[in-house]
CSV table of C-alpha atoms in Angstrom, one decimal:
chain,number,residue,atom,x,y,z
A,1,UNK,CA,0.0,0.0,0.0
A,2,UNK,CA,1.4,3.4,-1.0
A,3,UNK,CA,0.3,6.9,-0.3
A,4,UNK,CA,-0.8,9.0,-3.3
A,5,UNK,CA,-1.7,12.7,-3.3
A,6,UNK,CA,-5.3,12.4,-4.3
A,7,UNK,CA,-6.3,15.3,-2.0
A,8,UNK,CA,-4.9,18.8,-1.4
A,9,UNK,CA,-5.2,18.5,2.4
A,10,UNK,CA,-2.0,16.5,2.8
A,11,UNK,CA,1.5,16.3,1.3
A,12,UNK,CA,3.2,13.0,0.5
A,13,UNK,CA,6.9,13.0,1.1
A,14,UNK,CA,7.5,9.2,0.6
A,15,UNK,CA,5.2,6.3,-0.1
A,16,UNK,CA,4.7,5.9,3.6
A,17,UNK,CA,5.2,9.4,5.0
A,18,UNK,CA,2.9,12.4,4.8
A,19,UNK,CA,2.4,15.8,6.4
A,20,UNK,CA,-0.5,18.1,7.1
A,21,UNK,CA,-0.2,21.9,7.2
A,22,UNK,CA,3.5,21.6,8.1
A,23,UNK,CA,4.2,25.3,8.4
A,24,UNK,CA,1.7,26.1,11.1
A,25,UNK,CA,0.9,23.1,13.2
A,26,UNK,CA,3.8,23.3,15.7
A,27,UNK,CA,3.2,27.0,16.4
A,28,UNK,CA,-0.5,26.5,16.8
A,29,UNK,CA,-0.7,23.3,18.8
A,30,UNK,CA,2.5,23.4,20.9
A,31,UNK,CA,3.6,27.0,21.3
A,32,UNK,CA,0.2,28.9,21.3
A,33,UNK,CA,-1.8,26.4,23.4
A,34,UNK,CA,-3.8,29.3,24.9
A,35,UNK,CA,-5.0,30.6,21.6
A,36,UNK,CA,-8.1,28.5,21.2
A,37,UNK,CA,-9.1,29.8,17.7
A,38,UNK,CA,-5.7,28.9,16.3
A,39,UNK,CA,-5.9,25.4,17.9
A,40,UNK,CA,-9.4,24.8,16.6
A,41,UNK,CA,-8.3,25.7,13.0
A,42,UNK,CA,-5.3,23.5,13.1
A,43,UNK,CA,-7.3,20.6,14.6
A,44,UNK,CA,-9.8,21.0,11.7
A,45,UNK,CA,-6.9,20.9,9.2
A,46,UNK,CA,-5.4,17.8,10.9
A,47,UNK,CA,-8.8,16.0,10.9
A,48,UNK,CA,-9.5,16.8,7.2
A,49,UNK,CA,-5.9,15.7,6.3
A,50,UNK,CA,-6.1,12.4,8.2
A,51,UNK,CA,-9.5,11.7,6.6
A,52,UNK,CA,-8.0,12.4,3.2
A,53,UNK,CA,-5.1,10.1,3.8
A,54,UNK,CA,-7.5,7.3,4.9
A,55,UNK,CA,-9.6,7.9,1.8
A,56,UNK,CA,-6.6,7.8,-0.5
A,57,UNK,CA,-5.5,4.4,1.0
A,58,UNK,CA,-9.0,3.1,1.6
A,59,UNK,CA,-8.3,2.7,5.3
A,60,UNK,CA,-10.9,2.8,8.1
A,61,UNK,CA,-9.1,3.3,11.3
A,62,UNK,CA,-9.4,2.1,14.9
A,63,UNK,CA,-8.2,5.2,16.6
A,64,UNK,CA,-6.2,5.1,19.7
A,65,UNK,CA,-6.0,8.4,21.7
A,66,UNK,CA,-5.5,9.8,25.2
A,67,UNK,CA,-8.3,11.4,27.1
A,68,UNK,CA,-7.7,15.0,27.9
A,69,UNK,CA,-5.2,16.0,25.2
A,70,UNK,CA,-5.4,17.1,21.6
A,71,UNK,CA,-5.6,13.5,20.3
A,72,UNK,CA,-9.0,13.1,22.0
A,73,UNK,CA,-10.5,16.0,20.0
A,74,UNK,CA,-8.9,14.8,16.8
A,75,UNK,CA,-10.2,11.2,17.3
A,76,UNK,CA,-13.9,12.3,17.9
A,77,UNK,CA,-14.0,14.7,15.0
A,78,UNK,CA,-12.3,12.2,12.6
A,79,UNK,CA,-14.8,9.6,13.6
A,80,UNK,CA,-17.6,12.1,12.9
A,81,UNK,CA,-16.3,12.6,9.3
A,82,UNK,CA,-16.4,8.8,8.7
A,83,UNK,CA,-19.9,8.5,10.0
A,84,UNK,CA,-21.1,11.5,7.8
A,85,UNK,CA,-19.5,9.7,4.9
A,86,UNK,CA,-21.3,6.4,5.7
A,87,UNK,CA,-24.6,8.2,5.9
A,88,UNK,CA,-24.1,10.0,2.6
A,89,UNK,CA,-23.2,6.7,0.8
A,90,UNK,CA,-26.2,5.0,2.3
A,91,UNK,CA,-28.6,7.8,1.2
A,92,UNK,CA,-27.1,8.0,-2.3
A,93,UNK,CA,-27.0,4.2,-3.0
A,94,UNK,CA,-29.8,2.9,-0.7
A,95,UNK,CA,-29.9,-0.9,-0.5
A,96,UNK,CA,-28.0,-1.3,-3.7
A,97,UNK,CA,-24.9,0.3,-2.2
A,98,UNK,CA,-21.7,-1.5,-3.4
A,99,UNK,CA,-18.9,0.4,-1.7
A,100,UNK,CA,-15.2,-0.6,-1.7
A,101,UNK,CA,-14.2,-3.2,0.8
A,102,UNK,CA,-13.2,-1.5,4.0
A,103,UNK,CA,-9.6,-2.1,5.1
A,104,UNK,CA,-9.2,-1.6,8.8
A,105,UNK,CA,-6.0,-0.1,10.3
A,106,UNK,CA,-4.8,1.0,13.7
A,107,UNK,CA,-4.3,4.8,14.0
A,108,UNK,CA,-2.1,5.8,16.9
A,109,UNK,CA,-2.4,9.6,17.8
A,110,UNK,CA,0.4,11.3,19.7
A,111,UNK,CA,1.1,14.8,21.0
A,112,UNK,CA,4.4,16.3,19.9
A,113,UNK,CA,5.0,17.4,23.5
A,114,UNK,CA,5.6,13.8,24.4
A,115,UNK,CA,9.1,14.0,22.8
A,116,UNK,CA,10.7,17.2,21.7
A,117,UNK,CA,14.3,16.0,21.9
A,118,UNK,CA,13.9,14.2,18.6
A,119,UNK,CA,13.1,17.5,16.8
A,120,UNK,CA,16.5,18.9,17.8
A,121,UNK,CA,18.6,15.7,17.3
A,122,UNK,CA,21.3,15.5,14.6
A,123,UNK,CA,21.3,12.4,12.4
A,124,UNK,CA,23.8,10.2,10.5
A,125,UNK,CA,21.4,8.8,7.9
A,126,UNK,CA,20.9,10.0,4.4
A,127,UNK,CA,17.4,11.5,4.1
A,128,UNK,CA,17.4,13.1,7.6
A,129,UNK,CA,20.8,14.6,6.9
A,130,UNK,CA,19.5,16.1,3.7
A,131,UNK,CA,16.6,17.6,5.5
A,132,UNK,CA,18.7,18.9,8.4
A,133,UNK,CA,21.9,20.2,6.6
A,134,UNK,CA,20.5,21.2,3.2
A,135,UNK,CA,16.8,21.6,3.6
A,136,UNK,CA,13.9,20.0,1.7
A,137,UNK,CA,11.0,22.0,0.2
A,138,UNK,CA,8.2,20.3,-1.7
A,139,UNK,CA,10.4,17.2,-2.2
A,140,UNK,CA,13.1,19.4,-3.8
A,141,UNK,CA,16.6,20.4,-2.6
A,142,UNK,CA,19.0,23.1,-3.7
A,143,UNK,CA,22.8,22.8,-3.5
A,144,UNK,CA,25.6,24.9,-5.0
A,145,UNK,CA,28.0,23.4,-7.4
A,146,UNK,CA,30.9,25.5,-8.9
A,147,UNK,CA,29.1,28.7,-7.8
A,148,UNK,CA,25.8,27.7,-9.5
A,149,UNK,CA,22.6,26.7,-7.7
A,150,UNK,CA,21.2,23.3,-8.8
A,151,UNK,CA,17.8,21.9,-8.0
A,152,UNK,CA,17.2,18.2,-7.4
A,153,UNK,CA,14.0,16.3,-7.0
A,154,UNK,CA,13.5,13.7,-4.3
A,155,UNK,CA,11.3,11.3,-6.2
A,156,UNK,CA,10.8,8.0,-4.2
A,157,UNK,CA,8.7,6.4,-6.9
A,158,UNK,CA,11.2,6.8,-9.7
A,159,UNK,CA,14.5,6.8,-7.8
A,160,UNK,CA,15.7,3.4,-6.7
A,161,UNK,CA,18.8,4.8,-5.0
A,162,UNK,CA,16.7,7.0,-2.7
A,163,UNK,CA,14.4,4.0,-2.0
A,164,UNK,CA,17.4,1.9,-1.0
A,165,UNK,CA,19.4,4.4,1.0
A,166,UNK,CA,17.0,7.0,2.4
A,167,UNK,CA,17.2,5.8,6.0
A,168,UNK,CA,20.7,4.1,5.8
A,169,UNK,CA,23.9,5.7,7.1
A,170,UNK,CA,25.4,8.1,4.6
A,171,UNK,CA,28.7,6.2,4.6
A,172,UNK,CA,27.0,3.2,3.1
A,173,UNK,CA,25.7,5.3,0.1
A,174,UNK,CA,29.1,7.0,-0.2
A,175,UNK,CA,30.8,3.7,-0.5
A,176,UNK,CA,28.4,2.4,-3.1
A,177,UNK,CA,27.7,5.4,-5.3
A,178,UNK,CA,30.9,4.9,-7.3
A,179,UNK,CA,30.1,1.2,-7.8
A,180,UNK,CA,26.7,2.2,-9.1
A,181,UNK,CA,28.3,4.5,-11.7
A,182,UNK,CA,30.7,1.7,-12.8
A,183,UNK,CA,27.7,-0.7,-13.1
A,184,UNK,CA,26.0,1.9,-15.3
A,185,UNK,CA,29.0,2.3,-17.5
A,186,UNK,CA,29.3,-1.5,-18.0
A,187,UNK,CA,25.6,-1.6,-18.9
A,188,UNK,CA,26.1,1.3,-21.4
A,189,UNK,CA,29.2,-0.2,-22.9
A,190,UNK,CA,27.5,-3.6,-23.3
A,191,UNK,CA,24.6,-2.0,-25.2
A,192,UNK,CA,27.1,-0.3,-27.5
A,193,UNK,CA,29.0,-3.5,-28.0
A,194,UNK,CA,25.9,-5.4,-29.0
A,195,UNK,CA,24.8,-2.7,-31.4
A,196,UNK,CA,28.2,-2.7,-33.2
A,197,UNK,CA,28.4,-6.5,-33.5
A,198,UNK,CA,25.0,-7.0,-35.0
A,199,UNK,CA,24.2,-7.3,-38.6
A,200,UNK,CA,22.3,-4.4,-40.2
A,201,UNK,CA,19.0,-6.4,-40.3
A,202,UNK,CA,19.3,-7.3,-36.7
A,203,UNK,CA,20.2,-3.8,-35.7
A,204,UNK,CA,17.1,-2.3,-37.3
A,205,UNK,CA,14.9,-5.0,-35.8
A,206,UNK,CA,16.1,-4.1,-32.3
A,207,UNK,CA,16.1,-0.4,-33.0
A,208,UNK,CA,12.8,0.2,-31.2
A,209,UNK,CA,13.9,-1.6,-28.0
A,210,UNK,CA,17.2,0.4,-28.0
A,211,UNK,CA,15.4,3.7,-28.4
A,212,UNK,CA,13.0,2.8,-25.6
A,213,UNK,CA,15.9,2.0,-23.3
A,214,UNK,CA,17.9,5.1,-23.9
A,215,UNK,CA,15.7,7.5,-21.8
A,216,UNK,CA,15.8,5.0,-19.0
A,217,UNK,CA,19.6,4.7,-19.2
A,218,UNK,CA,20.0,8.5,-19.3
A,219,UNK,CA,17.7,9.0,-16.3
A,220,UNK,CA,19.6,6.3,-14.4
A,221,UNK,CA,22.9,8.2,-14.9
A,222,UNK,CA,21.3,11.5,-13.9
A,223,UNK,CA,20.1,9.9,-10.6
A,224,UNK,CA,23.5,8.5,-9.9
A,225,UNK,CA,25.2,11.8,-10.6
A,226,UNK,CA,22.6,13.7,-8.5
A,227,UNK,CA,23.2,11.5,-5.5
A,228,UNK,CA,26.9,11.8,-6.0
A,229,UNK,CA,26.7,15.6,-5.8
A,230,UNK,CA,24.3,15.5,-2.8
A,231,UNK,CA,26.7,13.1,-1.0
A,232,UNK,CA,29.7,15.3,-1.7
A,233,UNK,CA,27.8,18.3,-0.4
A,234,UNK,CA,26.7,16.4,2.8
A,235,UNK,CA,30.2,15.1,3.5
A,236,UNK,CA,31.6,18.6,3.4
A,237,UNK,CA,28.9,19.9,5.8
A,238,UNK,CA,29.3,16.8,8.1
A,239,UNK,CA,33.1,17.4,8.3
A,240,UNK,CA,32.7,21.2,8.9
A,241,UNK,CA,30.1,20.7,11.7
A,242,UNK,CA,31.2,17.4,13.4
A,243,UNK,CA,27.8,15.9,12.8
A,244,UNK,CA,28.8,12.3,13.5
A,245,UNK,CA,30.1,13.3,17.0
A,246,UNK,CA,26.8,15.2,17.8
A,247,UNK,CA,24.7,12.3,16.6
A,248,UNK,CA,26.6,9.8,18.9
A,249,UNK,CA,26.5,12.0,22.0
A,250,UNK,CA,22.8,12.9,21.5
A,251,UNK,CA,21.8,9.3,21.1
A,252,UNK,CA,23.5,8.3,24.3
A,253,UNK,CA,21.9,11.2,26.2
A,254,UNK,CA,18.4,10.4,25.0
A,255,UNK,CA,18.7,6.6,25.6
A,256,UNK,CA,20.4,6.6,29.0
A,257,UNK,CA,19.2,7.9,32.3
A,258,UNK,CA,22.8,8.6,33.5
A,259,UNK,CA,25.9,9.6,31.6
A,260,UNK,CA,29.3,8.3,32.3
A,261,UNK,CA,32.2,10.6,33.2
A,262,UNK,CA,33.7,9.8,29.8
A,263,UNK,CA,30.6,10.9,28.0
A,264,UNK,CA,30.3,14.0,30.1
A,265,UNK,CA,33.8,15.0,29.1
A,266,UNK,CA,33.2,14.3,25.4
A,267,UNK,CA,30.1,16.5,25.6
A,268,UNK,CA,32.0,19.3,27.3
A,269,UNK,CA,34.8,19.2,24.8
A,270,UNK,CA,32.4,19.3,21.9
A,271,UNK,CA,30.4,22.2,23.3
A,272,UNK,CA,33.5,24.3,23.9
A,273,UNK,CA,35.3,23.4,20.6
A,274,UNK,CA,35.6,26.6,18.7
A,275,UNK,CA,34.2,25.7,15.3
A,276,UNK,CA,34.0,28.4,12.6
A,277,UNK,CA,31.0,26.9,10.7
A,278,UNK,CA,28.1,29.3,10.4
A,279,UNK,CA,25.8,26.8,12.2
A,280,UNK,CA,28.3,25.9,14.9
A,281,UNK,CA,26.5,27.8,17.7
A,282,UNK,CA,23.2,26.4,16.7
A,283,UNK,CA,24.6,22.8,16.7
A,284,UNK,CA,25.8,23.3,20.3
A,285,UNK,CA,22.5,24.9,21.3
A,286,UNK,CA,20.7,21.8,20.1
A,287,UNK,CA,23.0,19.5,22.0
A,288,UNK,CA,22.7,21.6,25.2
A,289,UNK,CA,18.9,21.6,25.0
A,290,UNK,CA,18.8,17.9,24.5
A,291,UNK,CA,21.0,17.4,27.5
A,292,UNK,CA,18.9,19.7,29.7
A,293,UNK,CA,15.6,18.1,28.6
A,294,UNK,CA,16.8,14.6,29.3
A,295,UNK,CA,19.1,15.0,32.3
A,296,UNK,CA,17.9,18.2,34.1
A,297,UNK,CA,21.3,19.2,35.4
A,298,UNK,CA,21.9,21.6,38.3
A,299,UNK,CA,21.3,25.3,37.8
A,300,UNK,CA,25.0,26.1,38.4
A,301,UNK,CA,26.1,23.7,35.6
A,302,UNK,CA,23.6,25.1,33.1
A,303,UNK,CA,24.6,28.7,33.8
A,304,UNK,CA,28.3,27.9,33.6
A,305,UNK,CA,27.9,26.2,30.3
A,306,UNK,CA,25.8,29.0,28.8
A,307,UNK,CA,28.3,31.6,29.9
A,308,UNK,CA,31.2,29.9,28.2
A,309,UNK,CA,29.2,29.2,25.0
A,310,UNK,CA,28.1,32.9,24.9
A,311,UNK,CA,31.7,33.9,24.9
A,312,UNK,CA,32.6,31.4,22.1
A,313,UNK,CA,29.5,31.9,19.9
A,314,UNK,CA,28.1,35.4,20.6
A,315,UNK,CA,25.7,35.4,17.7
A,316,UNK,CA,23.7,32.4,19.1
A,317,UNK,CA,21.0,33.0,21.8
A,318,UNK,CA,21.9,30.4,24.4
A,319,UNK,CA,19.5,32.0,26.9
A,320,UNK,CA,16.8,29.8,25.5
A,321,UNK,CA,18.5,26.8,27.0
A,322,UNK,CA,18.3,28.3,30.4
A,323,UNK,CA,14.6,29.1,29.8
A,324,UNK,CA,14.1,25.4,29.1
A,325,UNK,CA,15.8,24.5,32.4
A,326,UNK,CA,13.6,27.1,34.2
A,327,UNK,CA,10.4,25.5,32.8
A,328,UNK,CA,11.6,22.2,34.2
A,329,UNK,CA,12.1,23.8,37.6
A,330,UNK,CA,9.1,26.0,38.4
A,331,UNK,CA,10.3,26.9,41.8
A,332,UNK,CA,13.3,28.6,40.2
A,333,UNK,CA,11.3,30.2,37.4
A,334,UNK,CA,9.6,32.8,39.5
A,335,UNK,CA,13.0,34.0,40.7
A,336,UNK,CA,14.4,34.5,37.3
A,337,UNK,CA,13.7,37.9,35.7
A,338,UNK,CA,17.0,38.7,34.1
A,339,UNK,CA,16.6,36.0,31.5
A,340,UNK,CA,13.1,37.0,30.3
A,341,UNK,CA,12.8,36.8,26.5
A,342,UNK,CA,10.9,38.9,24.0
A,343,UNK,CA,7.5,37.3,23.5
A,344,UNK,CA,7.5,38.1,19.7
A,345,UNK,CA,10.4,35.6,19.3
A,346,UNK,CA,8.5,32.7,20.8
A,347,UNK,CA,6.3,32.3,17.8
A,348,UNK,CA,9.2,32.1,15.4
A,349,UNK,CA,11.7,29.7,17.0
A,350,UNK,CA,11.5,26.0,17.6
A,351,UNK,CA,13.7,26.5,20.6
A,352,UNK,CA,11.5,29.2,22.2
A,353,UNK,CA,8.5,27.0,21.5
A,354,UNK,CA,10.0,24.1,23.3
A,355,UNK,CA,11.1,26.3,26.2
A,356,UNK,CA,7.6,27.8,26.6
A,357,UNK,CA,5.8,24.5,26.5
A,358,UNK,CA,7.8,22.0,28.6
A,359,UNK,CA,6.5,21.0,32.0
A,360,UNK,CA,8.1,19.8,35.1
A,361,UNK,CA,8.2,16.0,35.1
A,362,UNK,CA,10.3,15.3,38.2
A,363,UNK,CA,14.0,14.7,38.0
A,364,UNK,CA,14.0,14.6,34.2
A,365,UNK,CA,11.8,16.5,31.9
A,366,UNK,CA,10.9,13.3,30.1
A,367,UNK,CA,11.4,11.2,33.2
A,368,UNK,CA,7.9,9.8,33.2
A,369,UNK,CA,8.1,8.8,29.6
A,370,UNK,CA,11.5,7.2,30.0
A,371,UNK,CA,10.3,5.1,32.9
A,372,UNK,CA,7.2,4.4,30.8
A,373,UNK,CA,9.2,2.8,28.0
A,374,UNK,CA,11.8,1.3,30.2
A,375,UNK,CA,15.2,0.5,28.6
A,376,UNK,CA,14.9,2.2,25.2
A,377,UNK,CA,15.9,0.3,22.1
A,378,UNK,CA,15.6,3.5,20.1
A,379,UNK,CA,16.4,7.1,20.7
A,380,UNK,CA,12.9,8.0,19.6
A,381,UNK,CA,10.4,7.8,22.5
A,382,UNK,CA,7.4,7.5,20.1
A,383,UNK,CA,9.1,4.6,18.3
A,384,UNK,CA,9.6,2.9,21.6
A,385,UNK,CA,6.0,3.5,22.7
A,386,UNK,CA,4.7,2.1,19.4
A,387,UNK,CA,6.9,-1.0,19.8
A,388,UNK,CA,5.8,-1.7,23.3
A,389,UNK,CA,2.2,-1.0,22.5
A,390,UNK,CA,2.1,-3.5,19.6
A,391,UNK,CA,4.3,-6.1,21.5
A,392,UNK,CA,2.0,-6.0,24.5
A,393,UNK,CA,-1.2,-5.9,22.4
A,394,UNK,CA,-2.2,-2.8,24.3
A,395,UNK,CA,-2.5,-4.8,27.5
A,396,UNK,CA,0.5,-3.2,29.3
A,397,UNK,CA,-0.7,-1.4,32.4
A,398,UNK,CA,0.8,1.8,31.0
A,399,UNK,CA,-1.8,1.7,28.2
A,400,UNK,CA,-4.8,0.9,30.5
A,401,UNK,CA,-6.2,4.4,30.3
A,402,UNK,CA,-5.9,4.7,26.5
A,403,UNK,CA,-9.2,5.1,24.6
A,404,UNK,CA,-10.2,3.6,21.2
A,405,UNK,CA,-12.9,4.4,18.6
A,406,UNK,CA,-13.6,1.9,15.9
A,407,UNK,CA,-14.7,4.0,12.9
A,408,UNK,CA,-16.2,1.2,10.8
A,409,UNK,CA,-18.4,0.2,13.8
A,410,UNK,CA,-18.9,3.7,15.1
A,411,UNK,CA,-18.3,2.9,18.8
A,412,UNK,CA,-15.7,3.0,21.5
A,413,UNK,CA,-13.9,-0.2,22.5
A,414,UNK,CA,-14.2,-0.8,26.2
A,415,UNK,CA,-12.8,-4.3,26.9
A,416,UNK,CA,-9.4,-5.8,26.1
A,417,UNK,CA,-11.2,-8.6,24.2
A,418,UNK,CA,-12.5,-6.0,21.7
A,419,UNK,CA,-9.0,-4.6,21.2
A,420,UNK,CA,-7.6,-7.3,19.0
A,421,UNK,CA,-4.9,-5.9,16.7
A,422,UNK,CA,-3.8,-9.1,15.1
A,423,UNK,CA,-5.9,-8.6,12.0
A,424,UNK,CA,-4.9,-5.0,11.6
A,425,UNK,CA,-1.8,-5.2,9.4
A,426,UNK,CA,-1.4,-1.5,8.7
A,427,UNK,CA,-0.4,0.9,11.4
A,428,UNK,CA,-0.7,4.7,11.0
A,429,UNK,CA,1.3,6.8,13.5
A,430,UNK,CA,0.4,10.5,13.5
A,431,UNK,CA,2.1,13.1,15.7
A,432,UNK,CA,0.0,16.3,16.2
A,433,UNK,CA,2.4,19.2,16.3
A,434,UNK,CA,5.0,18.1,13.7
A,435,UNK,CA,7.5,15.4,13.0
A,436,UNK,CA,10.9,14.8,11.4
A,437,UNK,CA,12.5,12.5,8.9
A,438,UNK,CA,14.7,11.2,11.7
A,439,UNK,CA,11.6,10.2,13.8
A,440,UNK,CA,10.1,8.8,10.6
A,441,UNK,CA,13.2,6.6,10.1
A,442,UNK,CA,13.0,5.3,13.7
A,443,UNK,CA,9.3,4.5,13.4
A,444,UNK,CA,9.3,2.7,10.1
A,445,UNK,CA,12.3,0.6,11.2
A,446,UNK,CA,9.8,-1.2,13.4
A,447,UNK,CA,8.0,-2.7,10.4
A,448,UNK,CA,10.0,-6.0,10.5
A,449,UNK,CA,9.8,-6.2,14.3
A,450,UNK,CA,6.1,-5.8,14.6
A,451,UNK,CA,5.2,-7.4,11.2
A,452,UNK,CA,3.0,-4.5,10.1
A,453,UNK,CA,3.2,-1.8,7.4
A,454,UNK,CA,3.7,1.6,9.0
A,455,UNK,CA,2.5,5.0,7.7
A,456,UNK,CA,4.0,8.0,9.5
A,457,UNK,CA,2.7,11.5,9.6
């Protein structure tokens, strides 16, 4: 089953990844939670988008949601759309109605505030690196080559290289891209050799097949050269910004509850390494925010790190990291007036949005979630929750308060006996408030583990 853009209310990034109103959702749902009109508008967009995705794939979901958060509103409004559709079909077709067979799926709704670290994390895999270091807009990227700007399409349906390496480590593609070019040359030389060795009659009889294959061969070479250029650009940026080191440290910080003294020193050295890259300060701010959100260090440590970083990278606003720490420690927040930020910035910055919306969760900002998922097999909290949910068939005590609506039956499922996921082979994971290619990678990696197709949005 593959996603297709049959509706304007969602955008398809890959055959199993989509987004809905990507420019506004985080600001409306996570930062501006007090602005009810903005929240209502975005929830309406999300509901319409999810309904359109289900229509495009002919899926009728059993919706899992949490009472009391945004997912509850989305679930009830989405179910209402399905019931309106069922009534219209019945009125239009009467007893002669012959609709498409309904394919049921499980739709898991999450709130972005459940895991914000993943939105700041650096990556070491191909597609997330493209998104983070170069930027993707409408499945297109721009890179500079010899002073000229070139535009490349990310076309999953027509690009076998992207299909194969999108969520693999960039080194793997780097090692194989030259091999693919050599394989292409061999194929091209073989075609020329056959053409030269054939008799005239044979040559003309095979002319149509040769002409048909030429555009495909040309396109294949263009794809190889495009990925070669993208890889070269990425390797330059990775080297400039020490991305591999950031990725390793951030993964350890997110997955572990305590850091070793060795890891602490490595983080300190990386933070205070004077890098001249234009994004060096931002990279260190991301690492520091992840550290604060997951470890909730002492105030004195946070202030000392921020002071040193301000001296090294004066153009980066590291005060936002302290604001995140204050939100995790409300007793200290009321005392802090010298670090107040301009409210206008909060609507523009991911960091200020995170800082303004995190809540105290004990020793660690995400302490309750970490204890909820236990020993993490992934550095994505949502991927871990999905894995545990499916593995336990929703029977884990941590999922006892979850609620479910079966849209084909138009009713809530109350007992565990009714919540049988074995026959639901398609799983849709939607995060209200935004997502990332890195989280997409971690979620779809579960497909083999849980034996289900996964669609992420």
